[in-house]
XYZ file of C-alpha atoms in Angstrom:
510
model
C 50.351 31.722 -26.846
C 49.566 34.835 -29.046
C 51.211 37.699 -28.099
C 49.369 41.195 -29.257
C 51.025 44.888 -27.979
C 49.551 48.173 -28.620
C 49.604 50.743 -31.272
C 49.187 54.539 -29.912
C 46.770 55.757 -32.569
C 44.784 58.816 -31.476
C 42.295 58.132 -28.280
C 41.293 54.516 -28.781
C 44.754 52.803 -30.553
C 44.909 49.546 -32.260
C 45.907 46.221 -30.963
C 49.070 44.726 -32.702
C 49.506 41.126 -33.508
C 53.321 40.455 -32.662
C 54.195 37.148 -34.833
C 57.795 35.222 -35.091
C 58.810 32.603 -37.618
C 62.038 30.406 -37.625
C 63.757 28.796 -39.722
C 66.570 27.481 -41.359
C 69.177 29.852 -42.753
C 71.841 32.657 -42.498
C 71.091 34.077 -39.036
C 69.963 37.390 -39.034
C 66.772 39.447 -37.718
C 64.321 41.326 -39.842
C 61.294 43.481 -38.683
C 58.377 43.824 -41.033
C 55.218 45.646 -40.433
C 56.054 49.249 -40.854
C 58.698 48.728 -37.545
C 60.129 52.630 -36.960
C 63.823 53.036 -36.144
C 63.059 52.527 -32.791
C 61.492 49.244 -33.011
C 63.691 48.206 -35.466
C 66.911 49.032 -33.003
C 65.137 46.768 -30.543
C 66.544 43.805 -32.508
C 69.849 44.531 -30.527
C 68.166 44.944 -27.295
C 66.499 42.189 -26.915
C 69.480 39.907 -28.410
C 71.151 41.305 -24.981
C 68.963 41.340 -22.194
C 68.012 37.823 -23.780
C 71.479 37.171 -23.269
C 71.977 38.740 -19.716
C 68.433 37.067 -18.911
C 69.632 33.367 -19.151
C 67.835 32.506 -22.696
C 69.454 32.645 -26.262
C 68.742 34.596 -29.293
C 68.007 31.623 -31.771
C 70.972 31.582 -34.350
C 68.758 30.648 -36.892
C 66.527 33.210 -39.661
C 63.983 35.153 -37.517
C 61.265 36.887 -38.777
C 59.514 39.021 -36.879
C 56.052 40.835 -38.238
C 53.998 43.528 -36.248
C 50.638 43.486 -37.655
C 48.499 44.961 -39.001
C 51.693 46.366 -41.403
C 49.887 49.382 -42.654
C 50.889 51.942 -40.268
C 53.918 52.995 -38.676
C 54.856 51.438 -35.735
C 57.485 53.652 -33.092
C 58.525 53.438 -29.380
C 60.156 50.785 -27.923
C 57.297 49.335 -26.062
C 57.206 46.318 -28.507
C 60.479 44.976 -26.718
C 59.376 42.759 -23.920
C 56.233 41.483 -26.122
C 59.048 40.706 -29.131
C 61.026 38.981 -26.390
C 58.448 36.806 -25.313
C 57.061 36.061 -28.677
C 60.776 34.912 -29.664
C 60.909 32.641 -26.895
C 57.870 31.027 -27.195
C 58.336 30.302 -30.894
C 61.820 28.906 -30.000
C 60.330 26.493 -27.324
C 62.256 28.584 -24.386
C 58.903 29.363 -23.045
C 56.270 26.630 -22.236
C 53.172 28.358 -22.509
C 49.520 27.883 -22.094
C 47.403 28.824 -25.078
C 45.243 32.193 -25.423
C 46.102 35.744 -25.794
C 47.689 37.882 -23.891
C 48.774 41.844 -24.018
C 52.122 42.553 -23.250
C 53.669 46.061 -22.719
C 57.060 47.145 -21.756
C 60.385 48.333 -22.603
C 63.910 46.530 -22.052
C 67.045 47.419 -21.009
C 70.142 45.399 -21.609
C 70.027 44.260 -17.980
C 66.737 42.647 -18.942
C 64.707 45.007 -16.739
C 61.595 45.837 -17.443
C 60.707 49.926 -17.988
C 57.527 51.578 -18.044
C 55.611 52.766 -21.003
C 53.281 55.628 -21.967
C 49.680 54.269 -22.810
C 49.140 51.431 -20.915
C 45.931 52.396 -19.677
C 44.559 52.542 -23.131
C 46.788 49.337 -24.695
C 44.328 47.333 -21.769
C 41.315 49.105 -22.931
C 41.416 48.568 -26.866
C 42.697 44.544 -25.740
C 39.875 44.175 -23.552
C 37.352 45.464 -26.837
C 38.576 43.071 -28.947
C 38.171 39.937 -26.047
C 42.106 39.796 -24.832
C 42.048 38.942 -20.963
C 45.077 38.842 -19.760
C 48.103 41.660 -19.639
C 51.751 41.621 -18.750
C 52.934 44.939 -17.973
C 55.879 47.187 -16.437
C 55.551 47.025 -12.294
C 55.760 50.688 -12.594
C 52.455 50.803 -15.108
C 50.673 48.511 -12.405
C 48.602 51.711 -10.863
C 47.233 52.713 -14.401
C 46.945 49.101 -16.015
C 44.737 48.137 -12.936
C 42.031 50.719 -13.043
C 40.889 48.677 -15.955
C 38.084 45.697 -15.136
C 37.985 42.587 -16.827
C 41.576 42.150 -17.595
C 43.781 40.237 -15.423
C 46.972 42.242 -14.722
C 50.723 40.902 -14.127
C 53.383 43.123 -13.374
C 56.745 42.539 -13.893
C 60.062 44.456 -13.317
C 62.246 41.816 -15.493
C 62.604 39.763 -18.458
C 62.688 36.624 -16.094
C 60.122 37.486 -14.034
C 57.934 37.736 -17.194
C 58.654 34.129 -18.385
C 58.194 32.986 -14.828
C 54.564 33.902 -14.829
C 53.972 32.788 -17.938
C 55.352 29.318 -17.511
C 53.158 29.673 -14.509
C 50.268 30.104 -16.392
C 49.237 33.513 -15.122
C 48.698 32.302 -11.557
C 46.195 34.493 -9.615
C 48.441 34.673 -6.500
C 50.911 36.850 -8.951
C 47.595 39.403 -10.152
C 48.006 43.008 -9.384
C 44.733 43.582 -7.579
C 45.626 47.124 -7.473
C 44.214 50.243 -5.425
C 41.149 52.139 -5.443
C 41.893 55.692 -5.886
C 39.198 56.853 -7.543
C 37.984 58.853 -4.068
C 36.804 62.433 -4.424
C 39.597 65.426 -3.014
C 38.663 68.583 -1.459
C 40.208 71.245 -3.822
C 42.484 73.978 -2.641
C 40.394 76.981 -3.645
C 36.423 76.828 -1.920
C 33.764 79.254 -2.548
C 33.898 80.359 1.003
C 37.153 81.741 0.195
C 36.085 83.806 -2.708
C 34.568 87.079 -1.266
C 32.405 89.667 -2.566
C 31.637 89.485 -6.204
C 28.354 87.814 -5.421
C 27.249 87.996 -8.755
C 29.844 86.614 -10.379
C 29.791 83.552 -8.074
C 26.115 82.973 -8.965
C 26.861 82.916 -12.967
C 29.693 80.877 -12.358
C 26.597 78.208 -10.076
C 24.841 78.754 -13.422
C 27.667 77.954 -15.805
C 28.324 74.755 -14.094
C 24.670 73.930 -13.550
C 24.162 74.130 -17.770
C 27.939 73.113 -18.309
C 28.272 76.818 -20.185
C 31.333 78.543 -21.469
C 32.016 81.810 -19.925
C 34.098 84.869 -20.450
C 34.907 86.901 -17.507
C 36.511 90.656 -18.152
C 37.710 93.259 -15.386
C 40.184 95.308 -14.269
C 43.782 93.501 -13.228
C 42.319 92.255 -9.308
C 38.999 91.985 -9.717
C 38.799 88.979 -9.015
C 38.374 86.601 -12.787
C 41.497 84.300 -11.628
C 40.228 83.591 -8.694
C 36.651 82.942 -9.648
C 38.046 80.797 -12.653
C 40.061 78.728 -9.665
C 37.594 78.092 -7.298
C 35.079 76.883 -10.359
C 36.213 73.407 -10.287
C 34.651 73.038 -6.657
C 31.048 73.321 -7.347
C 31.306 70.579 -10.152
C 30.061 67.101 -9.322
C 32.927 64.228 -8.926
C 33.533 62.563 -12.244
C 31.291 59.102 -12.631
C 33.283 55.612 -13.160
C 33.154 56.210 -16.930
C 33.664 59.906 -17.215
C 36.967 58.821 -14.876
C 37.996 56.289 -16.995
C 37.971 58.227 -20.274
C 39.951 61.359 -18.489
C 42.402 58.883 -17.061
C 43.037 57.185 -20.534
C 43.882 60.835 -22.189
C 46.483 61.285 -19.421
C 47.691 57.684 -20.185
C 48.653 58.990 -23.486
C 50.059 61.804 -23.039
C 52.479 60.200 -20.648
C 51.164 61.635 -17.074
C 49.945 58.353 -15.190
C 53.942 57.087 -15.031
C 54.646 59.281 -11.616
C 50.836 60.374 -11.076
C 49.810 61.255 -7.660
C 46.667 59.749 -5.861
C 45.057 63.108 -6.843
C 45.895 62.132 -10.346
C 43.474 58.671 -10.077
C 40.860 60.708 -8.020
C 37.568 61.719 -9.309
C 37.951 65.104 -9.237
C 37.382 66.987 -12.591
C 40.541 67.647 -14.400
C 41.644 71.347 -14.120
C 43.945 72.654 -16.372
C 45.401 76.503 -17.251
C 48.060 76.900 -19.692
C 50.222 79.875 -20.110
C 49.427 82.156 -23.087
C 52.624 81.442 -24.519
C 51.491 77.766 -24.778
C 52.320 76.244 -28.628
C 49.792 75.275 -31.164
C 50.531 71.314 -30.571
C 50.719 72.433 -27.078
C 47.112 73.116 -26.983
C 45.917 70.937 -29.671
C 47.768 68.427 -29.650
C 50.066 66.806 -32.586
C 53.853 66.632 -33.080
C 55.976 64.240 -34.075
C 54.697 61.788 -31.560
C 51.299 62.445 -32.025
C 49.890 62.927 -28.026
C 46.801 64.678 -26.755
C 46.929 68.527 -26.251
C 45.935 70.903 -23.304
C 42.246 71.013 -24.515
C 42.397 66.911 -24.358
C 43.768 67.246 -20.836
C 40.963 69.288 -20.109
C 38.143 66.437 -21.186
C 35.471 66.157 -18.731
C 36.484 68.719 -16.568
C 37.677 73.367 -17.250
C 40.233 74.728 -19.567
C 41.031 78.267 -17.680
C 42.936 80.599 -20.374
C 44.191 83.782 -18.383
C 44.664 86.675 -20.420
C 43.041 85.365 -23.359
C 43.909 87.972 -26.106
C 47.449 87.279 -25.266
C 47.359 83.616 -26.710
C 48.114 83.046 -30.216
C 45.363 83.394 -32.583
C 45.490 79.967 -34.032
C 44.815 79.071 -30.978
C 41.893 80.801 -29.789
C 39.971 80.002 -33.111
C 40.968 76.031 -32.794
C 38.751 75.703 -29.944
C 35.700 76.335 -32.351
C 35.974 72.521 -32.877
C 35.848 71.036 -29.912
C 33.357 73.525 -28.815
C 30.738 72.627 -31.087
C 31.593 68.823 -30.931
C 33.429 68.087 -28.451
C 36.166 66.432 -29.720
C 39.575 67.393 -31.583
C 40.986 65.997 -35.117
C 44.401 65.621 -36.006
C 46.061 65.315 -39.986
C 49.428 64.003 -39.471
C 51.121 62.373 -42.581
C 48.443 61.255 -44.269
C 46.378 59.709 -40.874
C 43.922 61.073 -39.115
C 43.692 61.017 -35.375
C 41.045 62.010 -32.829
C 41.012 62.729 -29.159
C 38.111 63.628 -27.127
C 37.771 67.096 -25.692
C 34.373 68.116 -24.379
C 35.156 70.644 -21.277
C 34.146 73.630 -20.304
C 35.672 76.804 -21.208
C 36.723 80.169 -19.226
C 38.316 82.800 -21.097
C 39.839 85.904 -18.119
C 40.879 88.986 -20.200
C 41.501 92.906 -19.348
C 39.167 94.950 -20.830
C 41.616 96.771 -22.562
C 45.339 96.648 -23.043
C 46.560 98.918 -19.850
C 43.614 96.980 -17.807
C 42.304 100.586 -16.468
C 39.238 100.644 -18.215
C 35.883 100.821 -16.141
C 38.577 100.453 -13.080
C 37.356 103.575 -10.219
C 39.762 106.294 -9.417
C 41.876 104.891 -12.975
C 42.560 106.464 -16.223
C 42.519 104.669 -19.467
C 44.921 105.277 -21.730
C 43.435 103.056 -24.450
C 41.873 104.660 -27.750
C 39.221 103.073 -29.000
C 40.361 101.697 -32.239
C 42.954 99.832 -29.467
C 40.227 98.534 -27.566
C 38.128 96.979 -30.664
C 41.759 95.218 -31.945
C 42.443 94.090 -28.345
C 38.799 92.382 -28.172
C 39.467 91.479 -31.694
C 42.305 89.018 -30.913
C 39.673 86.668 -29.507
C 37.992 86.856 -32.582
C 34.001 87.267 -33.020
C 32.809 83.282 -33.534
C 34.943 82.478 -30.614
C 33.031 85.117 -28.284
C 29.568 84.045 -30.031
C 30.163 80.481 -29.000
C 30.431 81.538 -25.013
C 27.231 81.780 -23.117
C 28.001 83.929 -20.095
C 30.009 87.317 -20.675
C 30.551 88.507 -17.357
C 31.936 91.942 -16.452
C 34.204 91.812 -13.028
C 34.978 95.086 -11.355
C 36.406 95.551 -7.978
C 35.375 94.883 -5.069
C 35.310 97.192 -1.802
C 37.457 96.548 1.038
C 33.680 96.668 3.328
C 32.209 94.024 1.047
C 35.236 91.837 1.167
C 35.518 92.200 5.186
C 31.934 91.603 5.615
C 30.909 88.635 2.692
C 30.415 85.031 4.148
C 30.265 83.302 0.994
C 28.680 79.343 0.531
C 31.048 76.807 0.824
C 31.546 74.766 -2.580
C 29.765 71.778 -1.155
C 26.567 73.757 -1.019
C 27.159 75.276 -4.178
C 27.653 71.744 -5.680
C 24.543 70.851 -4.213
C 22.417 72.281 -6.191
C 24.655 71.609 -9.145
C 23.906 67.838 -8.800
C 20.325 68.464 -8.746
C 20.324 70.408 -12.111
C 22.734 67.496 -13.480
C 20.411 65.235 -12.227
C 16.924 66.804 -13.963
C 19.485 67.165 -17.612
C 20.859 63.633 -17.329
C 17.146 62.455 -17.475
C 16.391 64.846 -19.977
C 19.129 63.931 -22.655
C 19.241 59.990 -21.256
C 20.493 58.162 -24.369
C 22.697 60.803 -26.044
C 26.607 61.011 -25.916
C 25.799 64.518 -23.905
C 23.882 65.503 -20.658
C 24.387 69.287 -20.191
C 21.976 72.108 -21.689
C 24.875 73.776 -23.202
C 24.945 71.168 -25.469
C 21.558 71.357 -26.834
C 20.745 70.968 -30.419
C 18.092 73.374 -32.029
C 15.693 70.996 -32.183
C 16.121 70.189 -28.416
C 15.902 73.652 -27.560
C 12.849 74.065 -29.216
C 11.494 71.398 -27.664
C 12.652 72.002 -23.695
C 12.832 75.451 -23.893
C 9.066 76.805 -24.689
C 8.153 80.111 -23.363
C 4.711 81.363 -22.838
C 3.564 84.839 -24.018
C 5.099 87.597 -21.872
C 8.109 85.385 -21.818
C 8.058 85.294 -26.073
C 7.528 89.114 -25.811
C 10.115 89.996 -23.504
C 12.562 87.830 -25.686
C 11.664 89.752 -28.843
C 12.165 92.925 -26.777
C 15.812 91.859 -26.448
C 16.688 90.691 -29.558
C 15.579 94.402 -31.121
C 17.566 96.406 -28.400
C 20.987 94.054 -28.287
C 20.280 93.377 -32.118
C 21.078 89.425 -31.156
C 21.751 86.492 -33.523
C 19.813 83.577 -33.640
C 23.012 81.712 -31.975
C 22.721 84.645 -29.095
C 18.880 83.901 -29.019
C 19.280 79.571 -28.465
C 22.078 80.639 -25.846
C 19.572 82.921 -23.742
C 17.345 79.777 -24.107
C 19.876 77.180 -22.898
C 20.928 79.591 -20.054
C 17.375 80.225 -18.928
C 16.657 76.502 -18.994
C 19.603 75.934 -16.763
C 18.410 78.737 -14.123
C 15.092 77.189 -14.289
C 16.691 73.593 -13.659
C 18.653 75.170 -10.447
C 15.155 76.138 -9.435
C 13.373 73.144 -9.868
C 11.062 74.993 -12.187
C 9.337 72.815 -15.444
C 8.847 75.606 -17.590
C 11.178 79.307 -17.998
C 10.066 82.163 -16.402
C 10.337 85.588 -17.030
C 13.237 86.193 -14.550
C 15.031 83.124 -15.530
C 15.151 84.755 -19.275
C 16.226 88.375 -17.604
C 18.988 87.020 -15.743
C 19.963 84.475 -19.058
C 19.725 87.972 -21.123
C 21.856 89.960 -18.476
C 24.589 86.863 -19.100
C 24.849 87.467 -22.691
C 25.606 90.936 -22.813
C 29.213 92.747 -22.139
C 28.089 95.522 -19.935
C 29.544 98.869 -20.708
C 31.835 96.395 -23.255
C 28.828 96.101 -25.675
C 29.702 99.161 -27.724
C 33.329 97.588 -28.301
C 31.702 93.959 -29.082
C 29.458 95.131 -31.672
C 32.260 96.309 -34.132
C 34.073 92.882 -33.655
């Protein structure tokens, strides 16, 4: 029997070849492979709950190598695949030939704990042809949402040697639950009254899958648009679900997940602005997946935008434009994916009064441009829909019967459908995504539509990023519509969309 574990190593990790060799000699232990304090102090561990299991640490000279030895190896999730390597190669174990993943951390007891990354150890074993897995009972949820590996939970050292001397035997398989069923969400578009226009370029961000910036007055209503967003977005699909559950699986949040955590809703997620660089990003010492990672395949909501560090707020540039994130830790690289959609909620100004009825501002100018300057100009030229929120009236909000989200979504699916068809084959399926060439290509317009695009660029003096965004945004309109080509008021309402409102004077300084 071979016995592999897993190596945490950005998104996709590397399989590790756990090998022992006996012999003759002093007794002693030594770990080689690049083994980390951790896994080095597992030498004692296992020498225990080896002990407390029934078996006995072979008092001969035991080698044990973790492969491949060029990177550093940490956590103590080698322990129970070190175990059964040991026994095995002392002739304890009686075990069928093949390969087989095994995850899992020991106490001295001999029981079994659970590990971050399981979900992902299964997936990079199951690339390179490994078929069977022996895992914590308490990683059984994750490990099993994975097809085409056979999955064995165990809560002990002995109960892991019992199924292997068993030879894996299917009456001991988790079969496991399907939870991927789609969740009503808390917040519905029924509930969000008045602000009828906002509510349609929020149907059109999630149509195109566009980035948008909402600005208003404190109350106007840019949280609560940002919270019911996630309800008009289509369910994830099997392998959108699998890739946002394998993210969480690293960062440690399958252990104790909920149902809702395995569902196939879209992952929401809205840090605080006094969220940390690695936070966000991702990094640290442990290298794990960020807030923007969490946020893969689903909205990254940053309330009161300005107020988030600056290193911040320009790191999302990356993942933006590709849709991923890199890491430089010590020498390695590491990547993570990260292709979600982005709403930025800010004041629009620092005492929030500005453009607010019956309200003075007591903002100067020069305040306002370094307010709006804290998001930074190639942040801001990156979002497709600027959207100015102001207050609603108490008779609007009385009387307004909004859609329900499952209307909304509706018609969302239909645009997704027409895009998925027109990008079939690329790693991408949303017009927001569009490459120049692509927009060229699905985004001709015919004369008055050319001239009326011209006229805009003159009067808002727009860049030729502004100009492929009105395109991309009019494309998605006309996809809601069912229309083949744009139309002159799917480019007005795409123009309207890139502008700031009243805020334009401010945003031209940036």
């Amino acid at each position: 029997m071979q016995v592999v574990s897993f190596l945490p190593w950005g998104y996709e990790g590397i399989v590790v070849r756990v090998e022992v060799d006996i012999r003759k000699g002093i007794p002693g232990v030594e770990v080689v492979g690049f083994a980390g304090t951790a896994v080095k102090e597992a030498r004692e561990r296992i020498r225990v709950a080896l002990k407390n299991s029934g078996f006995a640490f072979p008092q001969k000279r035991v080698l044990i190598n973790l492969a491949p030895a060029g990177l550093p190896k940490k956590g103590a999730w080698y322990d129970l695949a070190i175990a059964l390597a040991l026994l095995a190669a002392s002739g304890q174990v009686e075990a069928a030939e093949g390969v087989v993943l095994v995850m899992g951390e020991l106490r001295l007891s001999g029981e079994v704990l659970p590990v971050e990354g399981v979900l992902s150890s299964l997936i990079a074993a199951r690339r390179e042809g490994v078929r069977v897995a022996v895992v914590p009972a308490a990683n059984v949820a994750e490990a099993t949402v994975v097809k085409g590996v056979r999955v064995f939970g165990v809560g002990s050292l002995e109960e892991a040697v019992e199924v292997v001397e068993a030879g894996f035997p299917e009456e001991r398989e988790e079969k496991g639950e399907d939870v991927g069923v789609e969740e009503e969400w808390e917040h519905d578009f029924s509930s969000f009254k008045g602000q009828t226009y906002l509510r349609r370029a929020l149907e059109v961000a999630a149509a195109g899958g566009h980035h948008v910036f909402l600005f208003g007055p404190p109350g106007s209503g840019k949280t609560m648009g940002a919270y019911t967003f996630p309800s008009i977005l289509p369910p994830l699909s099997e392998e959108e679900r699998l890739e946002v559950l394998q993210v969480y699986s690293l960062a440690g949040e399958l252990q104790n997940g909920s149902r809702r955590t395995y569902s196939n809703r879209r992952p929401f997620r809205a840090p605080h602005h006094s969220a940390t660089v690695e936070g966000m990003v991702g990094g640290g010492k442990e290298v794990r997946p960020g807030e923007i990672s969490l946020a893969h395949q689903g909205v990254l909501f940053m309330d009161e935008a300005p107020e988030f560090r600056a290193s911040i707020l320009q790191s999302l540039r990356e993942p933006i434009e590709t849709g991923r994130i890199t890491l430089s830790r010590a020498g390695h690289s590491f990547w993570y994916p990260a292709r979600f959609q982005l709403i930025l909620a800010a004041n629009p100004c620092p005492c929030g009064n500005l453009g607010r009825e019956g309200a003075v501002c007591a903002c100067s100018v020069q305040e306002i441009k370094r307010y709006w300057r804290k998001i930074g100009a190639p942040l801001l030229d990156r979002i497709d829909i600027r959207f100015p929120v102001s207050p609603e009236s108490p008779e609007v909000l009385l009387s307004d019967r909004p859609e329900p989200s499952a209307a909304v979504r509706e018609r969302v699916e239909r645009a997704w459908s027409i895009q998925r068809e027109r990008f079939a084959g690329k790693d991408y399926s949303r017009n927001a995504s569009m490459t120049p060439e692509e927009v060229e290509t699905h985004c001709r317009l015919g004369d008055e539509e050319q001239r009326l695009l011209l006229k805009a660029v003159e009067q808002l003096s727009l860049s030729s990023r502004a100009c492929a965004s009105i395109l991309k945004l009019a494309r998605t309109i006309a996809d809601l519509e069912g229309a083949e080509r744009i139309q002159k008021d799917h480019l007005l309402e795409a123009v309207h969309y890139r502008r700031y409102g009243d805020m334009d004077f401010f945003w031209s300084e940036l």
